[in-house]
Short mmCIF file of C-alpha atoms in Angstrom, two decimals:
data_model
loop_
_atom_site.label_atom_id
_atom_site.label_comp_id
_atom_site.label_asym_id
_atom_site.label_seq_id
_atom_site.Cartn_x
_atom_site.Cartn_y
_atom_site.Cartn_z
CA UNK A 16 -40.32 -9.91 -4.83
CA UNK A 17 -36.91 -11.81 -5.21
CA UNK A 18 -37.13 -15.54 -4.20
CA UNK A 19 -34.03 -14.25 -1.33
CA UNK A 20 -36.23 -12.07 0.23
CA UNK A 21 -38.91 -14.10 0.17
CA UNK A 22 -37.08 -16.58 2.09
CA UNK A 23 -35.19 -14.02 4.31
CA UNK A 24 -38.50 -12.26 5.50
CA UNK A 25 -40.47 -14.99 6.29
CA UNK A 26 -37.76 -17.18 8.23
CA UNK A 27 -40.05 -17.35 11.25
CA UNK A 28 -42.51 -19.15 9.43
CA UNK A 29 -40.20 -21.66 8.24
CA UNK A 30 -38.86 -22.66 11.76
CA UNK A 31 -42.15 -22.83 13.16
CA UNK A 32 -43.07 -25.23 10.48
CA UNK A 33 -39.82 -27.10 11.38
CA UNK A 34 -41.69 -27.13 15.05
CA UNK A 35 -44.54 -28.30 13.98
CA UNK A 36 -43.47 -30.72 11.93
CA UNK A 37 -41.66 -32.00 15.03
CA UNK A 38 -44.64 -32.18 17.08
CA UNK A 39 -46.51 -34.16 14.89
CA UNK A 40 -44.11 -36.54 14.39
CA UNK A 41 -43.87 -37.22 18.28
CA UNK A 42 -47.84 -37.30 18.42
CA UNK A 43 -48.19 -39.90 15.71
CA UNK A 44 -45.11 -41.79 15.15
CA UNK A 45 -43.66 -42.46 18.71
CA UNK A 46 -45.31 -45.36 20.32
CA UNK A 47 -44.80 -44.27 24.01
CA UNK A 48 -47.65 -42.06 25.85
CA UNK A 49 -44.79 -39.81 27.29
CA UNK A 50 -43.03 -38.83 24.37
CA UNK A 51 -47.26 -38.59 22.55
CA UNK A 52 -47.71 -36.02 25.34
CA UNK A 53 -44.03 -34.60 25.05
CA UNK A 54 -44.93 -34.20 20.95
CA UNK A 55 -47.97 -32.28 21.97
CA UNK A 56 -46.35 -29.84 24.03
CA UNK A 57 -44.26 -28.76 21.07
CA UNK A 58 -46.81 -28.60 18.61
CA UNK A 59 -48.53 -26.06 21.00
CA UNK A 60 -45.42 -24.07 21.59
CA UNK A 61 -45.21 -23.90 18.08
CA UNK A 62 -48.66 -22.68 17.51
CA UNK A 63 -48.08 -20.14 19.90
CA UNK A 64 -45.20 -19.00 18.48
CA UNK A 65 -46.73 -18.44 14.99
CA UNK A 66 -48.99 -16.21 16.90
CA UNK A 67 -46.86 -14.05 18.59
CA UNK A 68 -44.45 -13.77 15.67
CA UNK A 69 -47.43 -12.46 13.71
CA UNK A 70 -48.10 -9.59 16.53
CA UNK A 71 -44.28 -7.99 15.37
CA UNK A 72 -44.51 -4.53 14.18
CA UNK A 73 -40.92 -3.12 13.13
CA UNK A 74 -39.83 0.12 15.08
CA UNK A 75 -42.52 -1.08 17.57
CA UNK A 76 -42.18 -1.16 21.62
CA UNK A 77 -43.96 -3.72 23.93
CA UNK A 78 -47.41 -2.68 24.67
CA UNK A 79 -47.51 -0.84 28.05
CA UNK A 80 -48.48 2.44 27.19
CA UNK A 81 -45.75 5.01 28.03
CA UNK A 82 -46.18 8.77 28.97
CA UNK A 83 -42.67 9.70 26.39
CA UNK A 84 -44.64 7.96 23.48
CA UNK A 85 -48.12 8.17 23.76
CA UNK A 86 -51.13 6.35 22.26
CA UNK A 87 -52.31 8.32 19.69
CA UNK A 88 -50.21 6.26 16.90
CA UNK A 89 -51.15 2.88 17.22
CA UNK A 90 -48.00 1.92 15.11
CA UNK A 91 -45.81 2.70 18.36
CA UNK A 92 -46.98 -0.45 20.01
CA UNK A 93 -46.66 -4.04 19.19
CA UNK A 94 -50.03 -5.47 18.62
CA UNK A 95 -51.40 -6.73 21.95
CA UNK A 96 -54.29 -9.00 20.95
CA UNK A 97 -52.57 -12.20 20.38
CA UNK A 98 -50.63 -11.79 23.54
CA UNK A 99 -54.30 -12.19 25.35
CA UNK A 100 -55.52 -14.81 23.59
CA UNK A 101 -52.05 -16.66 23.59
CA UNK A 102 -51.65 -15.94 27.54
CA UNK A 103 -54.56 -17.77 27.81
CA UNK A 104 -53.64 -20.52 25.93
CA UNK A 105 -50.52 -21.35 28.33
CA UNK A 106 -52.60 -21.69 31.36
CA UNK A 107 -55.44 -23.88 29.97
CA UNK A 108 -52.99 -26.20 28.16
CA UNK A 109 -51.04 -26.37 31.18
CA UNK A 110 -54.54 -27.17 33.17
CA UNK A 111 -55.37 -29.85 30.39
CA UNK A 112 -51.96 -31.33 30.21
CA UNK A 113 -53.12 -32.11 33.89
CA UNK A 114 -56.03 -34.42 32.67
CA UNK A 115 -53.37 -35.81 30.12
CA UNK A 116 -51.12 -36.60 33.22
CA UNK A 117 -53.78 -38.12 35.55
CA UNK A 118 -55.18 -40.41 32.05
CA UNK A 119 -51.53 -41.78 31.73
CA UNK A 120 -51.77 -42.82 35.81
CA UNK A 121 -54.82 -44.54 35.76
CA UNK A 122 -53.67 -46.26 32.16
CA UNK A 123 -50.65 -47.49 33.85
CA UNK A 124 -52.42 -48.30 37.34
CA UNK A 125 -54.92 -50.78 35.03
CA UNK A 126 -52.71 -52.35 32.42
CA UNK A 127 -49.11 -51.41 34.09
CA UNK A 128 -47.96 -50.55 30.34
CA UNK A 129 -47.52 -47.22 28.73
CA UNK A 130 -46.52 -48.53 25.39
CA UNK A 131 -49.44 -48.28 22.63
CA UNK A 132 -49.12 -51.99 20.81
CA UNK A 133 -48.69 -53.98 24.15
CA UNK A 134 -51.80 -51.68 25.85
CA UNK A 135 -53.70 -52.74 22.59
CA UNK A 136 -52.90 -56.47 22.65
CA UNK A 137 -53.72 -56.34 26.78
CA UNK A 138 -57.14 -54.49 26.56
CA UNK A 139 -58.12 -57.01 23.70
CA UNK A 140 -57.08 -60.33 26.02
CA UNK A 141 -58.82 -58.91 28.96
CA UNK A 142 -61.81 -58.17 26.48
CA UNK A 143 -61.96 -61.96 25.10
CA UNK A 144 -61.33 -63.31 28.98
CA UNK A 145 -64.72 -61.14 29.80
CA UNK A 146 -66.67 -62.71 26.58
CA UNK A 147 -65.54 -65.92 27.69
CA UNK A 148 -66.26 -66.06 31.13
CA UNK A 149 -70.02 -64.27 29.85
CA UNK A 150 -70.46 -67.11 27.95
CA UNK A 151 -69.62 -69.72 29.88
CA UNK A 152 -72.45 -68.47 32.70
CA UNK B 14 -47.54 -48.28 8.52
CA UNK B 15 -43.83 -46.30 8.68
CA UNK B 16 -44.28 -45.09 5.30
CA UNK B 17 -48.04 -43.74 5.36
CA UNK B 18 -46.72 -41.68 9.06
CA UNK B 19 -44.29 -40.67 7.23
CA UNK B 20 -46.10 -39.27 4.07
CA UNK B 21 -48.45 -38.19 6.51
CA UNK B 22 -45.58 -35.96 7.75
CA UNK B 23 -44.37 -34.30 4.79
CA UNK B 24 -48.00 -33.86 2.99
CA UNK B 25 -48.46 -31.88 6.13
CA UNK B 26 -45.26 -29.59 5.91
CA UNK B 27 -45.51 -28.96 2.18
CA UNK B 28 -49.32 -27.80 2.91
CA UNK B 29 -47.91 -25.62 5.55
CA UNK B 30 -45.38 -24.25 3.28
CA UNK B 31 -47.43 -23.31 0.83
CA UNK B 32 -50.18 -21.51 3.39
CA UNK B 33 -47.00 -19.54 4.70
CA UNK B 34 -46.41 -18.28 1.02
CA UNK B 35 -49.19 -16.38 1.21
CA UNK B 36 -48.43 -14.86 4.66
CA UNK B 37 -46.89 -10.91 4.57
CA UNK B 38 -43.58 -10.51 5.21
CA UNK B 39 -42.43 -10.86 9.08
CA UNK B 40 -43.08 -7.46 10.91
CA UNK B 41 -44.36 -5.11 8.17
CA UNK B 42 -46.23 -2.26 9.57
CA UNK B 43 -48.86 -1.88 6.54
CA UNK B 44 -50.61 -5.59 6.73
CA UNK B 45 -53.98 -5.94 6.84
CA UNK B 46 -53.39 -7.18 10.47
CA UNK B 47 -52.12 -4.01 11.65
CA UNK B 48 -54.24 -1.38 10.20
CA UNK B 49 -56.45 0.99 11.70
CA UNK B 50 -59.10 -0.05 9.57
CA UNK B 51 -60.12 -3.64 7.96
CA UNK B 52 -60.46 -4.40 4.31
CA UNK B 53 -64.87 -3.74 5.21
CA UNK B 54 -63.97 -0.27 6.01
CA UNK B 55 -64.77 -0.69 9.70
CA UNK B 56 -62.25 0.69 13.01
CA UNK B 57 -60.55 -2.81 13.72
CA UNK B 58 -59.82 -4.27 17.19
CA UNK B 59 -56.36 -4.02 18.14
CA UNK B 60 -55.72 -0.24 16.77
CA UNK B 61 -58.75 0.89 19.28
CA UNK B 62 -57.25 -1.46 21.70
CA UNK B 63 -54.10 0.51 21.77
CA UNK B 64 -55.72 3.97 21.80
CA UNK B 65 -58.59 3.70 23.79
CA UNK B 66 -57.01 1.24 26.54
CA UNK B 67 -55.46 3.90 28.95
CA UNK B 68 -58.50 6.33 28.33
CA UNK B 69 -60.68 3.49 29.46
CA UNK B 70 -59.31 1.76 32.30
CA UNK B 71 -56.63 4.06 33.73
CA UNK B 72 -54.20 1.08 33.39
CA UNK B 73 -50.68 1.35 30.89
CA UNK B 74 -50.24 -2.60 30.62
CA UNK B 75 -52.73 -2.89 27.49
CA UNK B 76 -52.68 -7.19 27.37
CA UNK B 77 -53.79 -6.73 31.50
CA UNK B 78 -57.21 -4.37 29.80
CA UNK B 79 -58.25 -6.32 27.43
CA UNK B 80 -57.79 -9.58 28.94
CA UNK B 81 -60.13 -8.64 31.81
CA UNK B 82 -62.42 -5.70 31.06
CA UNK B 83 -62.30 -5.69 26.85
CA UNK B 84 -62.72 -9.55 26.31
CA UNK B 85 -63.88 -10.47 29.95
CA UNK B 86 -66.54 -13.01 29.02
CA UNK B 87 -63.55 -14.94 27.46
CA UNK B 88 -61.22 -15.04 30.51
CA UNK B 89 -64.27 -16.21 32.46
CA UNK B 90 -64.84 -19.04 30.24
CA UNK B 91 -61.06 -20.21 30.62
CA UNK B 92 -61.10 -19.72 34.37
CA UNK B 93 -64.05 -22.26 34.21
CA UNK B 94 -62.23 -24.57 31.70
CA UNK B 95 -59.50 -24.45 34.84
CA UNK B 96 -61.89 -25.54 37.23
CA UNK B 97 -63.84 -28.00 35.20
CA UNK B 98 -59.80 -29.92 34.52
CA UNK B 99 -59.51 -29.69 37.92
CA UNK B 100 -62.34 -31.16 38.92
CA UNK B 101 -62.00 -33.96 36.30
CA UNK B 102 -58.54 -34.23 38.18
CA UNK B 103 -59.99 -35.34 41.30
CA UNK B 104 -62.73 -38.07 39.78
CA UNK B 105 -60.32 -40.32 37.75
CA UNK B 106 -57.80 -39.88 40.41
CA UNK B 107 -59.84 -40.11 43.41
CA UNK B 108 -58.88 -43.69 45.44
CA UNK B 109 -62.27 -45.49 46.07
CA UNK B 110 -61.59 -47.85 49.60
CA UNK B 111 -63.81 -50.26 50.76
CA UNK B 112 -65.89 -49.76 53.89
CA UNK B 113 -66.56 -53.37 56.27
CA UNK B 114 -69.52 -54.31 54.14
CA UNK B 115 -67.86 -54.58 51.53
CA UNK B 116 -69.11 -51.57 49.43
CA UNK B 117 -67.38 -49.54 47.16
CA UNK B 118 -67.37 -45.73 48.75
CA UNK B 119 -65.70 -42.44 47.62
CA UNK C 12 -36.96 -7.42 16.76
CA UNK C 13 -33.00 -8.28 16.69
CA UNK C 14 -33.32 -11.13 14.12
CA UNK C 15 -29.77 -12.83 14.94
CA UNK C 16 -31.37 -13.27 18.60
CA UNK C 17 -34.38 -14.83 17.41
CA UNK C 18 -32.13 -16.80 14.67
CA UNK C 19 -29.95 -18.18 17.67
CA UNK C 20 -33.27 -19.00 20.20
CA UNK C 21 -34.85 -20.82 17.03
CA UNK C 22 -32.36 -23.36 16.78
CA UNK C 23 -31.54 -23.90 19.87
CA UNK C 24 -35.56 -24.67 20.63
CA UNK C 25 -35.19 -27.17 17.64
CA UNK C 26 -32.56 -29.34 19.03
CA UNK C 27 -34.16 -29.15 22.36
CA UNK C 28 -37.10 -30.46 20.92
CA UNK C 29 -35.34 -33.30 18.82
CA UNK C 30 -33.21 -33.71 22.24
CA UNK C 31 -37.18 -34.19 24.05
CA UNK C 32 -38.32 -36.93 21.57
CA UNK C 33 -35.77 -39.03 20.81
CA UNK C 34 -34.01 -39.69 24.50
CA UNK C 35 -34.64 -43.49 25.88
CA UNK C 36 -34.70 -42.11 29.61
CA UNK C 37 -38.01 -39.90 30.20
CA UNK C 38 -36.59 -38.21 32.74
CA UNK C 39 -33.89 -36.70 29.99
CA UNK C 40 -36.49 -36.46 28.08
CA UNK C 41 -38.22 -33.82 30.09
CA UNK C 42 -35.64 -31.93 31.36
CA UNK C 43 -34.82 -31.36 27.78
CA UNK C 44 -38.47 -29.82 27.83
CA UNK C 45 -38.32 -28.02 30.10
CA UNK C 46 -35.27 -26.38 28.55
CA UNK C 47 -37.43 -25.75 25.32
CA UNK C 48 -39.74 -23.98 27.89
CA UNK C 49 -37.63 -21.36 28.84
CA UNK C 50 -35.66 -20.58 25.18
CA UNK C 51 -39.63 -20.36 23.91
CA UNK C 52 -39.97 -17.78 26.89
CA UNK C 53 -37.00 -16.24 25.86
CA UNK C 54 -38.34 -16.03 22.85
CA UNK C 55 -42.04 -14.62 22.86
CA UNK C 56 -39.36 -12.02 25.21
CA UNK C 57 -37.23 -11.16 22.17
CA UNK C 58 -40.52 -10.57 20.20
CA UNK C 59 -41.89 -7.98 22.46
CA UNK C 60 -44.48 -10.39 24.44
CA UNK C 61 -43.42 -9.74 28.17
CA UNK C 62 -46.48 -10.63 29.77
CA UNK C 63 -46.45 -13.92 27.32
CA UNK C 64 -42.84 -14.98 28.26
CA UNK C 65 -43.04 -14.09 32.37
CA UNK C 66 -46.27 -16.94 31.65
CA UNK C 67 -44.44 -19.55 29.83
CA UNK C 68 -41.19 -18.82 32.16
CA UNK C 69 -43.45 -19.47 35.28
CA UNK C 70 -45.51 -22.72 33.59
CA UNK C 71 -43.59 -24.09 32.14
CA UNK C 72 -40.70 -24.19 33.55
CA UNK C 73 -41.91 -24.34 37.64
CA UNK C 74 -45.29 -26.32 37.14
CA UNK C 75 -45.26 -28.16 34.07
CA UNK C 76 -42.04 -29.51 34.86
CA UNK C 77 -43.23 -30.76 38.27
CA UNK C 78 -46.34 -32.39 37.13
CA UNK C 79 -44.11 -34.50 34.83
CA UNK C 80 -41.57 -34.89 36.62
CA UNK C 81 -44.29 -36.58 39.45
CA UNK C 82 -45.89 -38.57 36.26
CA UNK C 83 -43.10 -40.54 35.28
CA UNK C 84 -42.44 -40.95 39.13
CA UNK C 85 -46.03 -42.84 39.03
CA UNK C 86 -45.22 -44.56 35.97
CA UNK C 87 -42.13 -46.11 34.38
CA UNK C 88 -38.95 -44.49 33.37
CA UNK C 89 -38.02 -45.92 30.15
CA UNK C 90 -39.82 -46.53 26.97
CA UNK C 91 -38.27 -47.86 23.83
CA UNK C 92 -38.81 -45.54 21.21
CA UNK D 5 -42.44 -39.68 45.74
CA UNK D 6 -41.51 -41.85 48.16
CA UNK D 7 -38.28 -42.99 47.23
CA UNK D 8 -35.81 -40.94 48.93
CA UNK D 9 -35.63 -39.12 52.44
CA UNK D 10 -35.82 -35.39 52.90
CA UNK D 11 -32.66 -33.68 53.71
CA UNK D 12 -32.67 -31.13 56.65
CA UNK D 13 -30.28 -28.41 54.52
CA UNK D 14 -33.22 -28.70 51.73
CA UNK D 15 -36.00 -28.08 54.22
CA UNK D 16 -34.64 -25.18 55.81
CA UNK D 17 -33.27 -24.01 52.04
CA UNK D 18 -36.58 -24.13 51.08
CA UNK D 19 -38.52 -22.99 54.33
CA UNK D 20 -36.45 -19.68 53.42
CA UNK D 21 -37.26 -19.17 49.65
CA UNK D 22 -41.15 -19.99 50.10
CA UNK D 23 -41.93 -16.57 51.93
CA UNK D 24 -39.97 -14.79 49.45
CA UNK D 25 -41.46 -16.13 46.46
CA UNK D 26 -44.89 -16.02 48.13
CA UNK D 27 -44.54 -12.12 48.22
CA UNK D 28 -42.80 -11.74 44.84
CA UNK D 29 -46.17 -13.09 43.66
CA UNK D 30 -48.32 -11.20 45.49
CA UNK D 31 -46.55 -8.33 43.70
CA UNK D 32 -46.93 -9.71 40.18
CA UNK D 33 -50.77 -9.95 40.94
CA UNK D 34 -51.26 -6.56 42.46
CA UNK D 35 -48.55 -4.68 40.11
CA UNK D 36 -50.01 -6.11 37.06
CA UNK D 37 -51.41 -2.70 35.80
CA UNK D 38 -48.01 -1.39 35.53
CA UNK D 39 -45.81 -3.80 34.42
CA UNK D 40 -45.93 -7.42 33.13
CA UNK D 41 -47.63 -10.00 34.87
CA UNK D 42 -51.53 -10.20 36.83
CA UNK D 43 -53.73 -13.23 37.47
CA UNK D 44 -52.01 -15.70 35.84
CA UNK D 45 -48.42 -15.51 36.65
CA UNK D 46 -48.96 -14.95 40.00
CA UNK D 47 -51.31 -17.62 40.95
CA UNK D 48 -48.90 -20.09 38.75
CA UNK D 49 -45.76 -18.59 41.43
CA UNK D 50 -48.17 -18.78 44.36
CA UNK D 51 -48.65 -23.06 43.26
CA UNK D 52 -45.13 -23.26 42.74
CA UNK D 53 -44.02 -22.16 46.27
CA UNK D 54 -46.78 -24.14 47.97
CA UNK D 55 -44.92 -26.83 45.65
CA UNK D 56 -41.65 -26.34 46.64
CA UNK D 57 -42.71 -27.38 50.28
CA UNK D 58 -44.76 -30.40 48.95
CA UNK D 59 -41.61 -31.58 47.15
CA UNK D 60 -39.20 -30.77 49.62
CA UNK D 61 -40.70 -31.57 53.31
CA UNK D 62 -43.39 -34.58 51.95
CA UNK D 63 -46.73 -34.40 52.42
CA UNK D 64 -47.55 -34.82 56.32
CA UNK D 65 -45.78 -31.68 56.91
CA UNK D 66 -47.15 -29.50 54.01
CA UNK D 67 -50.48 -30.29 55.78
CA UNK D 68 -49.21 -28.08 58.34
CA UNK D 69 -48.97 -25.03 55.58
CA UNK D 70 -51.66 -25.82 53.16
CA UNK D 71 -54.38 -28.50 53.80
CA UNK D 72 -55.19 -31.04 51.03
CA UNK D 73 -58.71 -30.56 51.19
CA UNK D 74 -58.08 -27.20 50.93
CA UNK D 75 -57.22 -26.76 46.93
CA UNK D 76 -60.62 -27.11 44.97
CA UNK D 77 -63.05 -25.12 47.61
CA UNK D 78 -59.92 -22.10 47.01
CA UNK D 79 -60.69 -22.24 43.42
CA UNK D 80 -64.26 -22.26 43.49
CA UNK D 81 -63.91 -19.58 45.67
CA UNK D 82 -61.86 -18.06 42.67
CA UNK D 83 -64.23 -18.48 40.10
CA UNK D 84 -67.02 -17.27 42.40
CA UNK D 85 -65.19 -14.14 42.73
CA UNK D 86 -64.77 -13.37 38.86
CA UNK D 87 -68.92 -13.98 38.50
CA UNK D 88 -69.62 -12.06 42.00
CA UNK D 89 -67.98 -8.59 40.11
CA UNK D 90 -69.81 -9.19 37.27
CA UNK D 91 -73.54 -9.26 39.27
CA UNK D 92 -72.10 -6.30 41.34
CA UNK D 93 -71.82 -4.34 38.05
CA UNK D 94 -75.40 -6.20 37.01
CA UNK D 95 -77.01 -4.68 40.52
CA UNK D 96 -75.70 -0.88 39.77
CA UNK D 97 -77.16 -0.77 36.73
CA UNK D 98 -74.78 -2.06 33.94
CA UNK D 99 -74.64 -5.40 32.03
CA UNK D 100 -72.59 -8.18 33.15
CA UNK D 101 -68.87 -7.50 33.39
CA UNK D 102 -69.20 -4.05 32.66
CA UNK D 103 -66.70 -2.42 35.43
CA UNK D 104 -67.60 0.82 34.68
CA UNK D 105 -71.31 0.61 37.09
CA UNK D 106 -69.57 -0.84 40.17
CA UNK D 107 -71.82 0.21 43.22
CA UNK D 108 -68.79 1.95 44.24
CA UNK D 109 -67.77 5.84 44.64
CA UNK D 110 -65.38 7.13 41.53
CA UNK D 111 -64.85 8.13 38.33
CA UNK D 112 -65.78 5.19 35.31
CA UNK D 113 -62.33 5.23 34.68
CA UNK D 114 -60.77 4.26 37.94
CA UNK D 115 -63.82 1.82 38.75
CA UNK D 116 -62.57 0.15 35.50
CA UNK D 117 -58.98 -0.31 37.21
CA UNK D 118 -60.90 -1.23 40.32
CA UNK D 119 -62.81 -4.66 38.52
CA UNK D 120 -59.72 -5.80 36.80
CA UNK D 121 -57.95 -6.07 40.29
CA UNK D 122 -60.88 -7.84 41.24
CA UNK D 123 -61.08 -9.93 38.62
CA UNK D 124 -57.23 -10.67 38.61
CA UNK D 125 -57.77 -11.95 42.36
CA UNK D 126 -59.70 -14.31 41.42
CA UNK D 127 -58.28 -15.28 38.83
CA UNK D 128 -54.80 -15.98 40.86
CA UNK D 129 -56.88 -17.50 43.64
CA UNK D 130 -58.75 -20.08 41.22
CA UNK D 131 -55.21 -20.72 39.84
CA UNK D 132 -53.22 -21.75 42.90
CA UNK D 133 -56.00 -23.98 44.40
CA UNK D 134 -56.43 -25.62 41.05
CA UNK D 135 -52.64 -26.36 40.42
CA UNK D 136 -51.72 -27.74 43.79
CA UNK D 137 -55.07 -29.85 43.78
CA UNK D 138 -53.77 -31.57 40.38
CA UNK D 139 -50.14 -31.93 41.87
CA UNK D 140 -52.00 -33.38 45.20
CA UNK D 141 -54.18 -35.92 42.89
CA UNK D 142 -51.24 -36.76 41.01
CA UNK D 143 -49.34 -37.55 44.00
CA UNK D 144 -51.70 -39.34 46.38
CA UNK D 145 -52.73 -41.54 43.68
CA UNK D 146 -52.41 -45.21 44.03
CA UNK D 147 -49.28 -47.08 44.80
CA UNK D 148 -46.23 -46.90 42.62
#
């Protein structure tokens, strides 16, 4: 196998490393809750679309079974398992992202910061005022 | 700190790079994922899904079948991962108010 | 299945994503997500997942959106990075 | 969501699309054998257009459509569904979740068809109350 058609038929893969790479750089490198929940969004897009990418058959239709084609030949269809398991996915990460949301209220109800150092250096203060104030009864 | 996120970052994609080198080429017919049987010699999943699904359930959209009849143990357990993120939902966000006496109530 | 549609919809999802992590204002920040919703939808579309893009159209770009959208409404508007 | 005042033209914009998008997703849910969609994507379009009147008439009027208190009993109601056709097909003589031993008349085949409507009902139902309890908790929560 040439090192051109290497490339050329497995240029899915590549972006969704691109994607993933992405998402992992929001999750770890930006400081900012948002954008750490923004990051994860993308890096579960991309795992979905890895997924789904892997499902394509070529010369393959979308798998609701039709009367002109028939389901004898399971080549005919595009392979419907990931779709399940992926359509699943969506809805509890949208469910979870939910949790994520109502975490980031609370967080900025308590400390009224969303930005990781400053929430850091606040939760340690308030931590050495409690010690403190233990100590002193 | 920069640095070791960054490294971080790129010992990651160059893994991932090298796992996708291994991968079959996008949307060949013969891979071992879309045989009829698996490398053990038994009848794998998704070929008997797309045979058998319209025998079975006397319903064409094949994803609709096995989400709820083939693998419906799984869909139950996400329906109940719903509800348990809902629920969670409701106790950290739930705004505890003080009765007269003073006491904290829900 | 038509690889210069799939071509197109992949780079268009990667600036929307670099669009999505590096704005200052959060609210640009997730409109540009929600735009990287719907060209993923479009996407799982072009690779025969129907059922898989009508979800992702619906989530995330009615719901997910929303929830956000209410988030930052709670919360502040700008961060730094 | 407090900071600006609702607009008549948006109301009655909205008032008009809910219905509509209400029975689009009733369709999804009930056409899902044929064509794309089921459970899922139709409770998801069922939250949205409760949604749509949340964000556009506040939440003293939405009372009117869809009570807060309402959301989590709809989705246990929802998941009690999904078990409740699996111990029907328990008491006709099958295992759990096997459609096929319904205590209904038919053929295995189209008592099959029969559970995953069932199950898809619920599965919409636990959806929608889930969703617009989250949007509900998000909203009511605290001051800004």
């Amino acid at each position: 196998m040439s090192g051109l058609e290497f490339f050329v038929g497995h240029y899915a893969y590549w972006f969704v490393v691109a994607l993933l790479v992405l998402g992992l750089y929001g999750m770890i490198v930006k400081r900012n809750f948002v954008k750490k929940l923004i990051g994860m969004t993308i890096f579960q897009v991309a795992v979905i679309i890895f997924f789904i990418s892997s499902a394509v058959k070529k010369g393959a239709t979308i798998p609701i079974a039709d009367k002109a084609v028939g389901t004898a030949e399971s080549g005919l269809y595009v392979n419907p398992l990931q779709h399940t398991l992926m359509l699943t996915a969506i809805v509890v990460g949208v469910a979870t992202a939910g949790v994520g949301y109502a975490l980031l209220v609370t967080i900025f109800r308590r400390f009224r910061t969303l930005n990781e150092p400053e929430l850091m250096e606040r939760m340690r203060r308030e931590r050495e005022a409690a010690e403190k104030q233990g100590n002193d009864a | 700190m920069k640095v070791a996120n960054f490294a971080a970052l790129a010992l990651f994609a160059g893994l991932l790079i090298y796992a996708a080198s291994g991968l079959p080429n996008r949307g060949d017919p013969t891979a071992v994922l879309h045989r009829d049987t698996s490398p053990a010699g038994t009848p794998s999943a998704p070929s008997y899904y797309i045979r058998n699904a319209y025998k079975d359930a006397a319903t064409p959209n094949m994803v609709t079948v096995i989400l709820a009849d083939y693998r419906g143990f799984d869909t139950m357990g996400e329906e109940t991962v719903i509800f348990a993120a809902g629920l969670a939902c409701l106790l950290i966000l739930r705004r505890k108010r003080k009765n007269p006496q003073g006491e904290i109530e829900p | 299945m038509h690889w210069e549609l799939e071509v197109t919809l992949f780079i268009f999802l990667v600036a929307a994503a670099l669009l999505a992590l590096e704005s200052r204002n959060l609210l640009t920040a997730v409109v540009s997500l929600t735009v990287f919703s719907f060209l993923s939808a479009l996407l799982y579309v072009a690779m025969g997942a129907v059922d898989v893009g009508f979800t992702e159209a619906v989530v995330g770009g009615g719901v997910s959106g929303v929830l956000f959208v209410v988030t930052i409404f709670k919360t502040t508007r700008t961060c730094r990075d | 969501m407090r900071d600006y005042e609702s607009d008549d033209i948006v109301i009655l914009v909205s008032r008009t699309l809910s219905p509509f998008i209400m029975l689009f997703a009733l369709y999804v849910i009930f056409h899902g054998h044929y064509s794309p969609g089921g459970g899922f994507q139709g409770g998801t379009m069922l939250a949205a257009a409760v949604i749509l009147i949340r964000l556009a008439a506040g939440m003293d009027i939405a009372q009117l459509q869809f009570p807060r208190a309402l959301g989590m009993p709809l989705g246990a109601v929802g998941v009690l569904i999904y078990f409740g056709t699996g111990v029907a097909a328990m008491l006709g003589g099958g295992s759990f979740l096997d459609y096929a031993y319904l205590p209904l008349p038919g053929a295995a085949a189209a008592l099959r068809s029969l559970g995953i409507l069932f199950v898809e009902v619920g599965v919409g139902l636990a959806v929608v109350g889930i969703l617009v309890s989250i949007y509900d908790d998000l909203l009511e929560s605290g001051e800004r």
